[in-house]
Amino acid sequence: MKILYVGDITGKPGRETAQAVLPDLIKKHSVDLVIAQGENVSHGKGLQVNHADELEQAGIQVFTGGNHSLMRLDALSQKANVIRPANLTEGTPGKGYTTVETSFGTVLVVSLQGQIVGRDADKEVLNPLTTIDQILEQHRGQKLAATIINFHGDYSSEKVVIGQYLDGKATAVIGDHWHVPTADAQVLPGGTAHISDVGMVGALDSSLGVETDIIVQRWKNAETKVRNEMEEGGRRQFNAVLIDVDTSTALARSIELIRQVIPA
């Protein structure tokens, strides 16, 4: 079974790039399931229903979430294939995991968030290790073709350790949030595919998707009040990982980083 996990789709440039790249990529690699990080899809903040619908037409079947997921609640509340981090406090809108049926069987997809995103610890984010233990226990005994866990976080220590913690318990643990792909894609000793960060889809000549000049102004003068704007020009990038799954064990045979740069 081939599963493609697509990095943070960021704003209109990200949507356009995903729509342009995915159909041929899915065909080329005979992809069976496409999962994508959706927290930055709509102007960098959350996911609108119409944008989810557009990306589904391009082949995406499940959208994971992160620290921006709650900024737009329509897709999260209306679509069963849109999830947000599971380790948020009780009463948070939406859900943290979903299952999807494929020709190979049921795939469990879980979204988690690191406890430190930005400069400070987030008190609204619960322990991801405890949360994933509970979710996996709930699905114990269920025949799953694969279990894909997304970990949205800042700290490399959290990203690396959760991969090792879940080695042998999940098919893949895929990190994101940095918008920059890391060079550590591997299958861990217990059979779990892992990468610290898969990167983003959108404007390459930018500051993680935002106009660079805005970030420079803010960096030079902390008092500057400038609103983030998505970079519309320049080159585009597409980053994803392709996971080859042995569905008899629900573990990974391989993981490959796929990166494309589209000229301006």
PDB file of C-alpha atoms in Angstrom, residues 60-64 75-84 97-100:
ATOM      1  CA  ILE A  60      -6.515  14.483  -0.936  1.00  0.00           C
ATOM      2  CA  GLN A  61      -8.644  12.223   1.262  1.00  0.00           C
ATOM      3  CA  VAL A  62      -7.755  13.294   4.827  1.00  0.00           C
ATOM      4  CA  PHE A  63      -6.613  16.627   6.316  1.00  0.00           C
ATOM      5  CA  THR A  64      -4.598  16.742   9.545  1.00  0.00           C
ATOM      6  CA  ALA A  75     -14.522  22.423   7.561  1.00  0.00           C
ATOM      7  CA  LEU A  76     -13.521  21.041  10.950  1.00  0.00           C
ATOM      8  CA  SER A  77     -17.146  20.876  12.075  1.00  0.00           C
ATOM      9  CA  GLN A  78     -18.705  19.806   8.762  1.00  0.00           C
ATOM     10  CA  LYS A  79     -16.277  17.299   7.238  1.00  0.00           C
ATOM     11  CA  ALA A  80     -15.440  13.930   8.801  1.00  0.00           C
ATOM     12  CA  ASN A  81     -12.088  13.794   7.004  1.00  0.00           C
ATOM     13  CA  VAL A  82     -10.797  17.015   8.618  1.00  0.00           C
ATOM     14  CA  ILE A  83      -9.153  16.610  12.027  1.00  0.00           C
ATOM     15  CA  ARG A  84      -7.330  18.818  14.541  1.00  0.00           C
ATOM     16  CA  TYR A  97      -8.513  11.267  14.639  1.00  0.00           C
ATOM     17  CA  THR A  98     -10.462   9.573  11.893  1.00  0.00           C
ATOM     18  CA  THR A  99     -10.514   6.329   9.941  1.00  0.00           C
ATOM     19  CA  VAL A 100     -10.648   5.972   6.182  1.00  0.00           C
TER      20      VAL A 100
END
